[in-house]
Coordinates of C-alpha atoms and ligand atoms in Angstrom, one line a residue:
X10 CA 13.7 59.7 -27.1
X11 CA 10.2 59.9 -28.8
X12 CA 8.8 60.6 -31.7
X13 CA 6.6 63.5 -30.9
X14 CA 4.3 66.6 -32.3
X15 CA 4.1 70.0 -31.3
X16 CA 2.1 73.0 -32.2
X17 CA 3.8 75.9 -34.1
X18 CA 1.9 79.4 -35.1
X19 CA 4.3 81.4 -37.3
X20 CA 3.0 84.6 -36.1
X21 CA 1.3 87.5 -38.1
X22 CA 5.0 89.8 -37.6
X23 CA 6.7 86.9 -39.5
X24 CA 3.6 86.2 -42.2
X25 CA 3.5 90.0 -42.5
X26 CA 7.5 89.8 -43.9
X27 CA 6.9 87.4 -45.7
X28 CA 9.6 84.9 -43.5
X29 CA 7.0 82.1 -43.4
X30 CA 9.5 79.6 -45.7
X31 CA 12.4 80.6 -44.1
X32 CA 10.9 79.8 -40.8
X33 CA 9.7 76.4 -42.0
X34 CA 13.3 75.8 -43.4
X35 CA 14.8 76.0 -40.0
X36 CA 12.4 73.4 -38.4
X37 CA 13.3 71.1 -41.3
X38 CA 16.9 71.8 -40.8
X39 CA 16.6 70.8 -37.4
X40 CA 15.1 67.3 -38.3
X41 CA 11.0 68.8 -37.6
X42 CA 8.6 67.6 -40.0
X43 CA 5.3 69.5 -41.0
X44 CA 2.5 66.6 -40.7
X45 CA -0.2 69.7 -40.8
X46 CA -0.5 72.9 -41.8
X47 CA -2.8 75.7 -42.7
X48 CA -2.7 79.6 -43.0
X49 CA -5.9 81.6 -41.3
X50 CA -7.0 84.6 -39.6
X51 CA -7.7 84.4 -35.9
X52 CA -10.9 85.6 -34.7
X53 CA -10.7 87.7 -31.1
X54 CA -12.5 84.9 -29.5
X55 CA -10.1 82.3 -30.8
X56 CA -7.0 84.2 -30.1
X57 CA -8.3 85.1 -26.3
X58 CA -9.2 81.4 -26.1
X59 CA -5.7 79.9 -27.4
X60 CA -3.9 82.1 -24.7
X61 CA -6.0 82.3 -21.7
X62 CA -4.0 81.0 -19.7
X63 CA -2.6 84.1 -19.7
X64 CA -5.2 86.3 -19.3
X65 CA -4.1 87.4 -16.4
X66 CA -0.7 89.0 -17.2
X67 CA -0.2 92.8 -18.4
X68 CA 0.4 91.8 -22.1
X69 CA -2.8 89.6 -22.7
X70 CA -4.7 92.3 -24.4
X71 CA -1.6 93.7 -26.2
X72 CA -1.0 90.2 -27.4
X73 CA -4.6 89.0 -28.5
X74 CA -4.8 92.1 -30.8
X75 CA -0.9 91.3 -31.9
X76 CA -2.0 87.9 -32.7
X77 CA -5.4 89.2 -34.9
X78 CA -3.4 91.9 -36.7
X79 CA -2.7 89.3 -39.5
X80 CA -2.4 85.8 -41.1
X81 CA -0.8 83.4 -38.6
X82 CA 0.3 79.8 -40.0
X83 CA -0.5 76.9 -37.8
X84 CA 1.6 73.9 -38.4
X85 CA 2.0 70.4 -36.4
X86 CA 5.7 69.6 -36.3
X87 CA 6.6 66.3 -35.8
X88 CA 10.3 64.8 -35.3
X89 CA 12.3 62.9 -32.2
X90 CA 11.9 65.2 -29.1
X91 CA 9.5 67.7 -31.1
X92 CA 8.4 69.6 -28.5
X93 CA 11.7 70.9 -27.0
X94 CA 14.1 70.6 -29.9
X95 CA 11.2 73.5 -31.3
X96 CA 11.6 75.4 -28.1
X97 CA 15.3 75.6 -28.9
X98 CA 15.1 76.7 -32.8
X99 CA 12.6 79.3 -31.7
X100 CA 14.9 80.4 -28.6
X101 CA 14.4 82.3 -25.7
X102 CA 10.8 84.4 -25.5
X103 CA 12.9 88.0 -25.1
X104 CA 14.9 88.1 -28.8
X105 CA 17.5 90.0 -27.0
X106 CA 18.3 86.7 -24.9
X107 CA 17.6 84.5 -27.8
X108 CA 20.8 82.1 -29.4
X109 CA 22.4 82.9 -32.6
X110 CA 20.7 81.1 -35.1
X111 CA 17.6 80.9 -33.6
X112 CA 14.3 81.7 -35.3
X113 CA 13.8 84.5 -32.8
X114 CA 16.9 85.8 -32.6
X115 CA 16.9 86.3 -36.5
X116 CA 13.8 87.7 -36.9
X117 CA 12.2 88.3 -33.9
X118 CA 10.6 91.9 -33.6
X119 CA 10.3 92.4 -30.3
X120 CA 9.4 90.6 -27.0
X121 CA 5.9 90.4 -27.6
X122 CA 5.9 90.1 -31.7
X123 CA 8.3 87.2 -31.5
X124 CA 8.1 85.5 -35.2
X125 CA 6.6 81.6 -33.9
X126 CA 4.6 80.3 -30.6
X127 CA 5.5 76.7 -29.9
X128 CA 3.8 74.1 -27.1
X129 CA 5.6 74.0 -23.7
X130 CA 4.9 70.3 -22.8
X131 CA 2.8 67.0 -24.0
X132 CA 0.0 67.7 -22.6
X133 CA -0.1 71.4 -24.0
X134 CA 1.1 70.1 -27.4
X135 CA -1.9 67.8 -27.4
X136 CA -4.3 70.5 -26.3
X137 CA -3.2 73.0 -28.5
X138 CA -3.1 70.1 -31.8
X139 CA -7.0 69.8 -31.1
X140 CA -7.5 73.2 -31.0
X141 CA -6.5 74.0 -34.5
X142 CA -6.5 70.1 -35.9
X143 CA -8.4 67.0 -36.4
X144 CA -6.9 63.8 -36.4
X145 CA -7.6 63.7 -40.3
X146 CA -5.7 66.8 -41.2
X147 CA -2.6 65.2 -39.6
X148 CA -0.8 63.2 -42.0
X149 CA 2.6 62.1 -40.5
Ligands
LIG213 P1 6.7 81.6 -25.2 O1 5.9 82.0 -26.5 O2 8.2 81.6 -25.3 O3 6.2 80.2 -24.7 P2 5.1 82.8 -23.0 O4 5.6 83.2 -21.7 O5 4.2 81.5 -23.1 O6 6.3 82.7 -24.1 O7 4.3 84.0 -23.6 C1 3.4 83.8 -24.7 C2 3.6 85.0 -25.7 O8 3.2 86.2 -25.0 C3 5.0 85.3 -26.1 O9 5.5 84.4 -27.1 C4 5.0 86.7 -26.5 O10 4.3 86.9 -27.8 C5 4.0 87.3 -25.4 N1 4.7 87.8 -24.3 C6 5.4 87.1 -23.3 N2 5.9 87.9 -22.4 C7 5.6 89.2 -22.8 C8 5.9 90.5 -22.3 O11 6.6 90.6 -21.2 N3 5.5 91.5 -23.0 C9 4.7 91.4 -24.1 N4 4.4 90.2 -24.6 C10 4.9 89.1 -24.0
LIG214 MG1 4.3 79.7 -24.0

């Protein structure tokens, strides 16, 4: 296994409840470290930028004005296996098929305000880094 980094958004139905620690707390748990991290309000055109790659499914408008309805948090997580050892704390997309334990399952409002977005592969962890990050804000 290798050290790797992922991006996290703690999402603005978690910010919103004020979960944002105990978020972080699980990813720390789980051996994650956060090497960058800042709190901001998404424009429109950065929200329908970050997820067009799904512009074309049903939900893409629901979920661009879900994700500039509040303050997200936008971390890099860094630890052995990042990307998918995230993926499993956050659990399964639907919090109804989510884990126990899982930072969706516990606080997870519905399929679409899920609590945390995390990168699905390298080269999507690395896209989505540079979208939020420079290398200078990273501090691992
Ligand atoms: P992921 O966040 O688990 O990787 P994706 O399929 O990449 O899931 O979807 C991106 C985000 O779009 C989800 O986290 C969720 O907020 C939203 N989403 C996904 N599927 C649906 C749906 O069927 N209805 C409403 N929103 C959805
Ligand atoms: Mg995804």
């Amino acid at each position: 296994m290798a050290v790797e980094r992922t991006l996290s958004i703690i999402k603005p139905d978690a910010t919103r409840r004020n979960l944002t620690g105990q978020i972080i707390a699980k990813f720390e748990t789980a051996g994650l470290r956060v090497v960058a991290q800042k709190r901001m309000q998404l424009s429109q055109a950065q929200a329908e930028a970050f997820y067009s790659v799904h512009k074309a499914r049903p939900f893409f408008g629901s979920l661009v004005s879900f994700m500039v309805s509040g303050p997200v948090v936008v971390q890099v997580l860094e630890g052995e296996n990042a990307i998918a050892k995230n993926r499993e704390v956050m659990g399964a997309t639907d919090p109804s098929k989510a884990a126990p334990g899982t930072v969706r399952k516990d606080f997870a409002e519905s399929i679409e305000a899920n609590s945390v977005h995390g990168s699905d592969a390298p080269e999507t962890a690395a896209n989505e880094i540079h979208f939020f990050f420079s290398d200078l804000e990273i501090v691992g």
